[in-house]
Amino acid sequence: MGQAATQPSTNWHLKENAREHHTSKFSSEELIVRRGQAFTITFNGTERPEQNLVFIAETGPKPSKATKTLATFDISSTASKEGWSAVLQSSSSNSVSISISSPHNAVIGRYRLSVQSGSSSPASLGTFVLLFNPWSSGDDVFMPSKAECEEYVLEEFGIIFAGNKNHISGFGWNFGQFQGDILNICLAIMDRSLYYRQDPVTDVSHRHDPRYLGRVLSAMVNGNDDQGVVLGNWSGKYEGGKNPSSWTGSGEILQSWKKSGFRPVKYGQCWVFAAVLTTVLRCLGIPTRTITNFSSAHDADGNLRVDEFYDAEGNHLERGSDSVWNFHVWNESWFTRNDLGPSYSGWQVLDATPQEQSGGIYQCGPASRYAIKEGEVDLDYDSTFVFAEVNADCMYWNYDSTTGKKTLIYSKSTEIGASISTKAVGRDDRVDVTSDYKYEEGSAKERDIFKKARKKLGLEDKFDPTAPKLEEIEQKPDISGKFKVASSLEVGKDLNLLLVLENLQSDAKTVNVNMTAWSTLYTRRRVNQLWKDSISVTLAPKEEKQFPIKIKYPEYQQQLTTDKTIQVTALCHVEDGMQVLVKRNITLDNPDIDVQVLGEAKVNKEVEVEVAFTNPIDTEVKDCVLQVEGSDLLQGILELRLPPLKASEKSSTKFKLIPSEAGPKHLLVNFSCDKFADIKTFKMLNVIN
């Protein structure tokens, strides 16, 4: 053994390396670089530096060459395409500059770097973090479009779409993947997974693979099996935690998880899981976006059919474990599928919402979006479940609880998977991606794919004794019906609807109609009955009649859930004919809040913002709270408590921001009071230098 070298001091060239590696947005004193790309460091303290220097880069608990978690490399004349390499840039008597390159498929995570000179023992140069590199053509996550890299890796603001397929709304979200301690928290998430706990060495060695990490992180973002990040709650009661609709960004959630000693944060629903997973994957360098599917099926028994049951009164029954949600939010991440072949590469579906177990754990994906569209439901991972979410058939049954008999009312193959939506690249607009998930509804091609999927699952020949004969399904009803909305749908206003019934036959029909309205969660789970009524009508041949329905605000105000959703149904019993079920899911809008920026937004200069809200109802609202956040505009979250507001009174609140970076920045505003939960809006500020 030679003598121990003196500890070298390292200059990591943080600014220059970060600029080259698209990591400038991280606020870190540690070098953060992307794999498959060179970075430069300078160090001193080695005698005759360029002589036989050997570098050691290692990560994980038991680094080894076999698991590709340890690399030793000496100085070479050119960068290696295959492994790690070091190229001498310049040297003087006491310092040396080296350009270090990692392979395109290097394990990501925090590395320890040391150098050995001659026979002395290795001297530590410090640590750096290595991330995925969507800008590099050799990387599995390579994304050819620069604008898409900007959006899906570097953009900290997102819009998540919600509501229902007749009425789509969007709200802003602050992903905040570059803020504060988020990168360290993301690295901690990986080290707390079940996979890591069972076998840390193997787990770390798989961290070169976005497919593996996507699946692990889809499990870790929910708290179900592994003390993951967020605990789901769909009860409508959120004591002991935060109402899922009150969050405005991932930062607060991830910080709370860490602060609590890694206990799941209460509470989340699908968009919270998807938003947090977006933050984690973008932070690590995997291009990711949120996707909203409207009328999303949860097919619990894997038969690509969703059964819904109604009683004679027209009440929706909680029978069976299938369900249809007004909307469901999941993720798409961009990477190659070496396991499936090139046509299955590109966008992959991941879902961190705990719905069904996969491999014994609440995790879902990655399912190739191309495989879903083509009905390849036998391919890894969870493609049957995702296929059903966008393309299951709906069967509506009448269930008699006294006899246990169920009768099919009708089936519909075009109900599920509508207006699949995501945020546009570089714009605050909605883009419809439904045609990327399935062929056009009602087309022969779409039905062929559905049959192909059933065949792959061995469902096509199964005899189901309760299944009606095809001719019964094809039997045409005598009347048709629909609910029309007759006024604006706003919390605080009366709800005006029309039930439109039309006689399709050329003889008169008598119809007994049982109508109900329930407040529901966005998962369509019924919470409170708001209203019921029944009418008996006679329709002349080919006649259409309209029946007005009014549900007054005081009747529904106490009963509404924070999802602001109502389901109205009318079960029509036609004398001597088939039953007809008419239903509509309604999402009410919150009243507006107005955000004005008073003056020019400049880096490091104070700018004032005004938020105004007018109480639209004729009673006082109290417990008013304003919550504001925005990356590069505010540190953390600003929370302001406001005085009560009398009927029709307008409140105006002013506060100051100091933007820290130029460019388009989004301010997210959330106003709550005792009568209106979580009125959200966002405002884009163009910050100048």
XYZ file of C-alpha atoms in Angstrom:
689
model
C 0.000 0.000 0.000
C 1.324 3.457 -0.840
C 0.548 6.358 1.425
C -2.973 7.795 1.583
C -3.472 10.646 -0.833
C -4.441 14.019 0.604
C -8.171 14.677 0.214
C -8.596 16.390 -3.186
C -10.907 19.387 -3.456
C -13.375 19.121 -6.324
C -14.868 21.809 -8.523
C -18.046 20.308 -9.997
C -18.648 23.175 -12.455
C -22.272 23.135 -11.316
C -23.542 25.939 -13.559
C -21.935 24.804 -16.816
C -22.750 21.115 -16.303
C -26.358 21.904 -15.309
C -26.831 24.032 -18.405
C -25.524 21.238 -20.671
C -27.608 18.579 -18.906
C -30.937 20.464 -18.634
C -30.747 20.372 -14.841
C -30.428 24.115 -14.119
C -33.884 24.240 -12.516
C -32.799 22.070 -9.579
C -31.794 24.183 -6.581
C -28.959 21.981 -5.369
C -25.361 22.290 -4.256
C -24.796 18.780 -5.607
C -23.967 17.990 -9.229
C -27.055 16.656 -11.064
C -26.404 15.246 -14.545
C -28.041 12.983 -17.119
C -26.713 9.650 -18.295
C -25.023 9.032 -21.645
C -23.593 12.555 -21.664
C -20.232 13.986 -20.595
C -19.729 16.312 -17.619
C -16.571 18.115 -16.542
C -14.955 18.243 -13.119
C -11.700 19.759 -11.891
C -9.829 18.597 -8.815
C -6.465 19.085 -7.202
C -4.433 17.300 -4.556
C -3.038 14.455 -6.673
C 0.680 14.499 -7.442
C 1.526 14.222 -11.154
C -2.209 14.065 -11.858
C -2.352 12.629 -15.361
C -0.263 9.586 -14.371
C -2.341 6.382 -14.017
C -5.450 7.946 -12.517
C -8.253 5.435 -11.931
C -11.802 6.623 -11.238
C -14.395 4.664 -9.274
C -18.121 5.447 -9.617
C -20.444 3.434 -7.396
C -24.083 3.481 -6.284
C -26.333 1.455 -4.002
C -25.571 -0.585 -0.876
C -23.180 -3.259 -2.261
C -21.711 -1.912 -5.492
C -20.337 -4.508 -7.912
C -19.366 -4.711 -11.559
C -21.701 -7.682 -12.038
C -24.773 -5.576 -11.127
C -23.440 -2.533 -13.053
C -23.482 -0.497 -9.838
C -19.689 -0.154 -9.768
C -17.444 1.108 -12.558
C -13.683 1.625 -12.550
C -12.141 3.458 -15.490
C -8.873 5.156 -16.261
C -8.124 8.046 -18.567
C -8.630 7.311 -22.239
C -8.251 9.435 -25.347
C -11.944 9.312 -26.323
C -15.256 8.834 -24.506
C -16.558 5.286 -24.530
C -19.939 4.443 -26.064
C -20.327 1.345 -23.900
C -19.112 1.984 -20.364
C -17.923 4.814 -18.156
C -14.966 6.794 -19.375
C -12.751 9.759 -18.493
C -11.006 12.044 -20.964
C -8.291 14.483 -19.847
C -9.272 18.083 -20.651
C -6.293 19.917 -19.147
C -3.816 19.612 -16.328
C -1.387 21.819 -14.462
C 1.109 21.008 -11.743
C -1.565 20.749 -9.064
C -4.967 20.368 -10.728
C -6.598 18.344 -13.449
C -9.810 18.758 -15.477
C -11.558 15.606 -16.578
C -14.599 14.987 -18.769
C -16.523 11.973 -17.450
C -19.156 10.102 -19.460
C -21.629 7.481 -18.247
C -23.243 4.851 -20.497
C -26.753 5.413 -21.938
C -28.097 2.574 -19.833
C -26.377 3.453 -16.547
C -28.273 2.848 -13.303
C -29.746 6.160 -12.123
C -29.411 7.497 -8.579
C -26.801 9.022 -6.293
C -23.200 8.031 -7.057
C -20.019 8.232 -5.005
C -17.011 9.218 -7.104
C -13.418 8.599 -6.051
C -10.037 8.677 -7.702
C -6.939 6.564 -7.194
C -3.506 7.634 -8.237
C -0.823 5.010 -8.595
C -0.674 2.761 -5.577
C -2.264 5.147 -3.065
C -5.714 4.290 -1.683
C -8.783 5.878 -3.377
C -9.626 9.465 -2.418
C -13.252 10.602 -2.434
C -14.179 13.372 -4.872
C -17.770 13.581 -3.533
C -21.223 12.576 -4.792
C -23.390 13.392 -7.788
C -26.865 12.368 -8.975
C -27.391 10.676 -12.338
C -30.793 10.916 -14.073
C -32.497 9.617 -17.224
C -31.715 11.584 -20.395
C -34.621 12.124 -22.811
C -32.382 14.452 -24.891
C -29.977 11.624 -25.730
C -30.783 9.268 -28.606
C -29.235 6.225 -26.909
C -31.472 6.476 -23.837
C -34.630 4.349 -23.432
C -36.541 7.550 -22.629
C -35.243 9.480 -25.667
C -37.873 11.910 -26.940
C -37.027 13.355 -30.358
C -39.103 16.528 -29.944
C -37.383 19.261 -27.894
C -40.729 20.966 -27.221
C -42.077 17.701 -25.762
C -38.965 17.311 -23.570
C -39.586 20.840 -22.276
C -43.224 20.039 -21.475
C -42.982 16.499 -20.146
C -39.718 16.765 -18.177
C -39.036 20.436 -17.409
C -42.532 21.955 -17.054
C -43.587 22.345 -13.418
C -47.174 23.416 -14.152
C -49.917 21.106 -15.348
C -53.631 21.138 -16.034
C -55.668 18.152 -14.889
C -59.039 17.620 -16.533
C -62.100 16.603 -14.515
C -65.908 16.893 -14.515
C -67.772 14.511 -16.795
C -67.917 13.793 -20.493
C -70.742 16.295 -21.093
C -68.991 18.983 -19.118
C -65.187 18.925 -18.965
C -63.348 21.310 -16.672
C -59.664 21.654 -15.862
C -57.702 22.825 -12.848
C -54.050 23.759 -12.444
C -51.466 21.729 -10.544
C -47.959 22.631 -9.421
C -45.787 19.547 -10.019
C -42.783 21.396 -8.549
C -40.312 18.628 -9.456
C -37.317 21.006 -9.159
C -38.277 22.657 -5.883
C -36.340 22.372 -2.627
C -35.764 18.843 -1.469
C -38.000 17.045 -3.989
C -35.169 15.186 -5.765
C -33.896 13.742 -2.465
C -37.447 12.714 -1.564
C -37.809 10.967 -4.958
C -34.572 9.051 -4.331
C -35.895 8.134 -0.862
C -39.132 6.801 -2.418
C -37.106 4.301 -4.467
C -35.200 3.167 -1.366
C -38.413 2.530 0.552
C -40.144 0.285 -1.974
C -40.981 -3.348 -1.207
C -38.649 -4.378 -4.028
C -35.717 -2.579 -2.389
C -36.541 -3.927 1.063
C -36.664 -7.504 -0.225
C -33.465 -7.329 -2.254
C -31.660 -3.968 -2.331
C -28.816 -5.140 -4.576
C -31.103 -6.474 -7.328
C -33.484 -3.520 -7.032
C -30.723 -0.932 -7.517
C -29.262 -2.897 -10.439
C -32.649 -2.589 -12.237
C -32.766 1.180 -11.928
C -31.417 1.656 -15.420
C -34.815 0.559 -16.765
C -37.712 3.070 -16.931
C -40.160 0.181 -17.309
C -39.043 -1.303 -13.987
C -38.948 2.038 -12.157
C -42.327 3.120 -13.530
C -43.923 -0.009 -12.093
C -42.133 0.306 -8.728
C -43.120 3.970 -8.413
C -46.753 3.296 -9.387
C -46.817 1.100 -6.270
C -44.922 3.564 -4.053
C -47.067 6.632 -4.734
C -50.049 4.955 -3.015
C -49.750 3.966 0.637
C -51.430 0.579 0.323
C -48.701 -2.035 0.646
C -45.540 -0.206 1.489
C -46.123 2.959 3.529
C -46.074 4.798 0.209
C -46.718 8.490 -0.290
C -50.500 9.034 -0.384
C -53.412 7.281 1.306
C -56.558 7.023 -0.828
C -59.996 7.878 0.561
C -63.241 7.769 -1.438
C -65.687 7.874 1.486
C -66.709 11.514 1.182
C -65.461 11.964 4.787
C -61.922 13.239 5.209
C -61.426 13.754 8.957
C -57.852 13.470 10.125
C -56.444 14.612 6.804
C -56.971 16.953 3.880
C -59.848 16.699 1.451
C -58.274 15.372 -1.789
C -59.742 18.291 -3.756
C -57.947 20.867 -1.607
C -54.370 20.131 -2.753
C -52.887 22.417 -5.419
C -49.466 20.818 -5.883
C -47.279 17.789 -5.196
C -44.592 19.594 -3.190
C -46.636 19.908 -0.014
C -47.598 16.213 -0.214
C -44.052 14.926 -0.756
C -42.644 17.199 1.968
C -45.346 16.051 4.432
C -44.547 12.412 3.666
C -40.895 12.988 4.504
C -41.596 15.148 7.581
C -43.944 12.554 9.081
C -41.187 9.948 9.010
C -42.504 8.486 5.724
C -46.114 7.852 6.760
C -48.731 8.027 3.985
C -50.228 11.498 3.585
C -53.995 11.759 4.039
C -55.831 11.911 1.600
C -55.682 11.351 -2.144
C -57.944 10.412 -5.036
C -56.977 9.518 -8.597
C -55.746 12.941 -9.760
C -53.579 13.308 -6.635
C -51.899 9.928 -7.248
C -51.372 10.781 -10.932
C -50.021 14.259 -10.184
C -47.548 13.017 -7.567
C -46.362 10.245 -9.905
C -45.856 12.886 -12.639
C -43.691 14.904 -10.252
C -41.532 11.912 -9.293
C -41.021 10.631 -12.856
C -40.317 14.087 -14.346
C -37.878 14.718 -11.522
C -35.979 11.522 -12.407
C -36.034 12.432 -16.108
C -38.756 10.142 -17.493
C -41.132 12.155 -19.767
C -44.569 11.892 -18.130
C -48.022 13.456 -18.388
C -51.429 13.073 -16.757
C -54.315 11.603 -18.760
C -58.003 11.927 -17.890
C -60.478 9.315 -19.123
C -64.171 10.216 -18.888
C -66.783 7.522 -18.089
C -63.922 5.320 -16.947
C -64.713 1.680 -16.256
C -63.387 -0.234 -13.275
C -63.852 -3.836 -14.389
C -63.191 -5.799 -11.213
C -63.812 -9.298 -12.597
C -61.814 -8.959 -15.818
C -64.611 -9.864 -18.276
C -64.482 -6.510 -20.139
C -68.075 -5.839 -19.054
C -69.339 -3.478 -16.417
C -72.615 -4.429 -14.756
C -74.821 -1.727 -13.204
C -77.928 -2.578 -11.181
C -81.073 -0.511 -10.568
C -84.158 -1.191 -8.470
C -87.753 -0.675 -9.646
C -87.666 2.892 -8.290
C -84.724 3.749 -10.548
C -82.194 3.863 -7.695
C -78.691 2.811 -8.655
C -77.718 -0.184 -6.461
C -74.287 -0.888 -5.005
C -74.165 -4.474 -6.250
C -71.142 -6.248 -7.641
C -67.703 -4.683 -7.632
C -67.726 -3.157 -11.144
C -68.118 0.604 -11.363
C -67.957 3.509 -13.782
C -66.310 6.739 -12.644
C -67.222 10.137 -14.109
C -63.521 10.495 -14.788
C -60.287 8.782 -13.840
C -56.772 10.199 -14.060
C -53.664 8.121 -14.753
C -50.236 8.700 -16.298
C -48.465 8.125 -19.554
C -44.677 7.878 -19.567
C -42.516 7.780 -22.672
C -39.974 4.974 -23.147
C -39.035 2.017 -25.328
C -40.395 -1.471 -24.689
C -37.432 -3.734 -25.356
C -39.464 -6.563 -23.814
C -42.338 -6.240 -26.323
C -40.773 -4.897 -29.511
C -40.497 -1.512 -31.225
C -44.144 -1.037 -32.207
C -45.107 -1.067 -28.505
C -42.662 1.708 -27.562
C -43.714 5.305 -26.937
C -46.415 6.230 -24.430
C -46.947 3.690 -21.627
C -49.855 3.763 -19.170
C -48.980 3.820 -15.456
C -51.567 4.184 -12.707
C -50.754 4.796 -9.047
C -54.398 4.822 -7.893
C -54.934 1.648 -5.846
C -57.803 -0.131 -7.642
C -56.833 -3.750 -8.257
C -53.764 -5.692 -7.203
C -51.241 -6.653 -9.845
C -48.666 -9.253 -8.856
C -50.010 -9.064 -5.300
C -49.350 -5.316 -4.969
C -51.418 -2.227 -5.764
C -49.475 -1.181 -8.847
C -50.504 -0.785 -12.477
C -48.525 -0.680 -15.707
C -46.600 0.054 -17.719
C -49.174 -0.964 -20.336
C -48.258 -0.010 -23.904
C -50.840 2.423 -25.270
C -50.442 0.888 -28.712
C -51.216 -2.562 -27.249
C -54.415 -1.176 -25.677
C -55.603 0.257 -28.990
C -54.930 -3.029 -30.776
C -56.623 -5.180 -28.097
C -53.355 -6.948 -27.179
C -54.625 -7.560 -23.657
C -52.219 -10.447 -23.046
C -49.124 -8.193 -22.968
C -47.362 -6.946 -19.807
C -48.416 -5.103 -17.713
C -52.101 -4.877 -16.723
C -53.266 -4.199 -20.260
C -56.584 -6.036 -19.650
C -57.454 -3.629 -16.855
C -56.518 -0.533 -18.877
C -58.332 -1.843 -21.976
C -61.518 -2.225 -19.912
C -61.136 1.309 -18.496
C -61.467 2.784 -21.977
C -63.506 0.163 -23.812
C -65.621 -2.133 -21.607
C -69.266 -2.761 -22.532
C -71.951 -1.574 -20.105
C -74.798 -3.871 -19.048
C -77.700 -2.230 -17.204
C -79.784 -4.587 -15.067
C -83.009 -4.318 -13.161
C -82.562 -6.159 -9.844
C -85.413 -7.369 -7.658
C -84.052 -7.792 -4.121
C -87.014 -9.920 -2.961
C -86.620 -12.590 -5.656
C -82.917 -11.994 -6.479
C -83.901 -11.938 -10.158
C -82.017 -9.693 -12.562
C -83.340 -8.619 -15.938
C -81.289 -6.848 -18.547
C -82.671 -3.403 -19.333
C -80.186 -2.737 -22.126
C -76.495 -2.925 -22.977
C -74.318 -0.220 -24.481
C -70.921 -0.558 -26.125
C -70.269 3.162 -26.658
C -70.597 4.401 -23.079
C -67.089 3.870 -21.708
C -63.933 5.866 -22.414
C -64.868 9.283 -23.784
C -62.892 12.503 -24.399
C -59.578 11.104 -23.148
C -57.700 14.321 -22.387
C -54.294 15.781 -21.613
C -52.676 19.224 -21.542
C -51.297 20.538 -24.839
C -47.532 20.941 -25.317
C -46.531 24.522 -24.530
C -50.135 25.764 -24.215
C -52.783 25.782 -21.488
C -55.260 23.895 -23.704
C -56.888 20.469 -23.710
C -55.905 17.872 -26.309
C -58.159 14.886 -27.027
C -56.189 11.634 -27.353
C -59.141 9.194 -27.484
C -58.145 7.956 -30.942
C -54.750 6.879 -29.544
C -56.534 4.476 -27.182
C -59.189 3.007 -29.465
C -60.689 3.005 -32.914
C -63.792 5.114 -33.445
C -66.711 4.066 -31.231
C -69.390 2.265 -33.185
C -67.016 1.404 -36.041
C -66.628 -2.185 -37.201
C -62.887 -1.993 -36.428
C -63.551 -1.036 -32.808
C -65.945 -3.999 -32.383
C -63.429 -6.352 -34.007
C -60.746 -5.241 -31.538
C -63.182 -5.735 -28.656
C -63.932 -9.288 -29.849
C -60.208 -9.944 -30.311
C -59.574 -8.839 -26.711
C -62.347 -11.088 -25.377
C -60.984 -13.976 -27.392
C -57.470 -13.492 -25.989
C -58.993 -13.651 -22.508
C -60.892 -16.833 -23.377
C -64.237 -15.109 -22.886
C -65.801 -15.502 -26.314
C -67.325 -18.960 -25.871
C -68.143 -18.914 -22.177
C -71.802 -19.707 -21.596
C -73.316 -17.270 -19.126
C -76.738 -18.530 -17.954
C -77.814 -14.998 -16.991
C -76.775 -13.527 -20.321
C -79.816 -12.687 -22.409
C -80.186 -14.109 -25.884
C -78.890 -11.696 -28.506
C -82.334 -11.179 -29.979
C -83.530 -9.890 -26.595
C -80.783 -7.278 -26.536
C -81.593 -6.291 -30.092
C -85.264 -5.812 -29.221
C -85.982 -2.128 -29.753
C -87.590 -0.131 -26.910
C -90.905 1.621 -27.531
C -89.820 4.960 -26.147
C -86.586 6.914 -25.809
C -85.664 9.434 -23.164
C -82.977 11.896 -22.157
C -82.289 14.579 -19.584
C -81.613 18.059 -20.890
C -79.986 20.797 -18.857
C -82.232 23.872 -18.809
C -80.022 26.400 -16.975
C -76.426 26.958 -15.939
C -75.066 24.276 -13.621
C -73.597 26.232 -10.744
C -73.291 25.585 -7.039
C -75.580 28.086 -5.303
C -78.200 28.103 -8.089
C -81.319 25.990 -8.541
C -80.910 22.999 -10.796
C -83.282 23.045 -13.793
C -83.571 19.955 -15.978
C -85.974 18.625 -18.545
C -86.874 14.969 -18.900
C -87.625 14.466 -22.610
C -89.616 11.332 -23.501
C -90.450 10.331 -27.055
C -92.828 7.617 -28.260
C -91.074 5.761 -31.088
C -94.160 3.693 -32.023
C -97.258 4.472 -34.056
C -99.648 3.584 -31.229
C -100.125 5.404 -27.921
C -98.002 4.312 -24.921
C -98.598 4.669 -21.198
C -95.415 5.089 -19.173
C -94.884 5.092 -15.405
C -91.705 6.977 -14.529
C -89.795 6.766 -11.228
C -87.231 9.545 -10.895
C -84.490 10.071 -8.328
C -81.588 12.457 -7.852
C -78.617 11.649 -5.623
C -75.498 13.513 -4.702
C -72.537 11.318 -5.602
C -68.772 11.196 -5.516
C -66.942 11.460 -8.848
C -66.754 7.645 -8.681
C -70.587 7.757 -8.940
C -70.946 6.305 -5.475
C -74.259 7.567 -4.106
C -74.071 9.627 -0.917
C -77.386 11.421 -0.248
C -80.778 11.318 -1.913
C -81.735 14.864 -2.938
C -85.091 14.351 -4.566
C -87.551 11.769 -5.884
C -90.765 11.922 -7.844
C -92.910 9.696 -10.017
C -95.234 10.521 -12.878
C -97.518 8.602 -15.183
C -97.780 9.809 -18.769
C -99.521 8.810 -21.956
C -97.649 9.536 -25.144
C -99.620 9.782 -28.407
C -98.102 8.041 -31.462
C -94.630 9.543 -32.230
C -95.239 12.224 -29.593
C -92.423 13.891 -27.631
C -93.126 15.444 -24.225
C -90.942 17.439 -21.832
C -91.249 17.401 -18.060
C -89.463 20.142 -16.122
C -87.556 19.152 -12.986
C -86.390 21.714 -10.449
C -84.105 20.964 -7.508
C -83.696 24.102 -5.402
C -80.298 25.071 -3.974
C -81.453 24.809 -0.316
C -82.632 21.233 -1.090
C -79.224 20.076 -2.293
C -76.823 22.466 -0.543
C -76.295 20.396 2.614
C -76.180 17.113 0.698
C -73.669 17.948 -2.022
C -70.244 16.276 -1.847
C -67.068 18.269 -2.510
C -67.039 16.557 -5.935
C -70.186 18.642 -6.689
C -71.725 15.750 -8.646
C -75.361 14.661 -8.931
C -76.825 11.647 -10.701
C -80.414 11.844 -11.958
C -82.180 8.720 -13.174
C -85.618 7.989 -14.567
C -86.688 4.367 -14.834
C -89.564 4.219 -17.290
C -91.937 1.244 -17.066
C -93.735 1.055 -20.413
C -97.010 -0.879 -20.184
C -96.621 -4.093 -22.216
C -93.105 -3.069 -23.261
C -89.434 -2.967 -22.276
C -88.168 -0.818 -19.441
C -86.125 2.204 -20.406
C -83.457 3.706 -18.167
C -82.645 7.397 -18.602
C -79.702 8.747 -16.618
C -77.394 11.689 -16.476
C -74.393 12.574 -14.356
C -74.125 16.258 -13.630
C -71.095 18.161 -12.345
C -71.810 21.609 -10.935
C -69.404 24.492 -11.435
C -68.138 26.585 -8.567
C -68.649 30.348 -8.826
C -65.718 32.230 -10.343
C -62.790 33.880 -8.636
C -60.897 36.625 -10.386
C -57.099 37.046 -10.268
C -55.414 40.245 -11.422
C -51.679 40.975 -11.502
C -51.251 44.661 -10.659
C -48.138 45.688 -12.560
C -45.253 44.078 -14.359
C -43.790 40.769 -13.165
C -39.975 41.070 -13.034
C -37.304 38.781 -11.596
C -36.499 39.664 -7.954
C -39.009 42.561 -7.950
C -42.144 42.674 -5.826
C -45.412 42.537 -7.724
C -48.905 42.789 -6.225
C -51.712 40.346 -7.008
C -55.408 40.848 -6.269
C -57.918 38.008 -5.840
C -61.635 38.866 -5.875
C -64.648 36.698 -5.015
C -68.320 37.622 -4.866
C -70.618 35.573 -2.644
C -73.363 34.430 -5.073
C -75.868 33.097 -2.502
C -78.276 34.870 -0.175
C -76.675 33.675 3.058
C -73.370 34.609 4.672
C -70.333 32.425 3.902
C -67.653 31.971 6.557
C -64.395 30.073 7.241
C -62.959 31.698 4.106
C -59.398 30.620 3.272
C -57.263 31.572 0.293
C -54.359 29.302 -0.628
C -51.800 30.352 -3.266
C -48.753 28.590 -4.723
C -46.562 28.676 -7.808
C -43.071 27.497 -8.679
C -40.568 30.388 -9.049
C -43.211 32.835 -7.758
C -43.604 31.896 -4.082
C -41.634 29.856 -1.590
C -44.017 27.126 -0.401
C -47.703 27.925 0.050
C -49.257 31.220 1.070
C -52.397 30.784 3.194
C -54.630 33.734 4.047
C -57.697 33.623 6.303
C -60.418 36.046 5.207
C -63.406 37.553 7.048
C -66.944 36.177 6.423
C -68.833 37.505 3.401
C -72.476 38.595 3.533
C -74.938 37.708 0.780
C -73.777 39.172 -2.576
C -70.772 40.823 -0.886
C -67.481 41.010 -2.789
C -64.141 40.333 -1.131
C -60.850 41.538 -2.496
C -57.513 40.295 -1.162
C -54.077 41.587 -2.112
C -50.685 39.967 -1.563
C -47.171 40.328 -2.970
C -44.936 37.945 -4.903
C -41.249 38.086 -5.799
C -40.647 36.022 -8.965
C -37.272 34.256 -8.920
C -36.983 33.197 -12.560
C -37.989 34.614 -15.959
C -40.449 32.987 -18.359
C -44.122 31.971 -18.262
C -45.014 31.095 -14.635
C -48.340 29.946 -13.226
C -49.945 31.115 -10.012
C -52.453 28.627 -8.546
C -55.264 29.982 -6.395
C -57.666 27.936 -4.239
C -60.509 29.614 -2.310
C -62.631 27.708 0.207
C -65.429 28.596 2.597
C -68.180 26.727 4.431
C -70.525 26.707 1.406
C -68.046 26.294 -1.461
C -65.124 23.895 -1.289
C -61.964 24.448 -3.289
C -62.772 27.022 -5.951
C -59.656 26.797 -8.094
C -58.181 28.963 -10.773
C -54.738 29.768 -12.169
C -53.129 32.786 -13.743
C -50.149 32.816 -16.093
C -47.560 35.532 -15.432
C -44.955 36.318 -18.026
C -41.962 37.137 -15.855
C -39.285 39.314 -17.472
C -35.672 39.874 -16.436
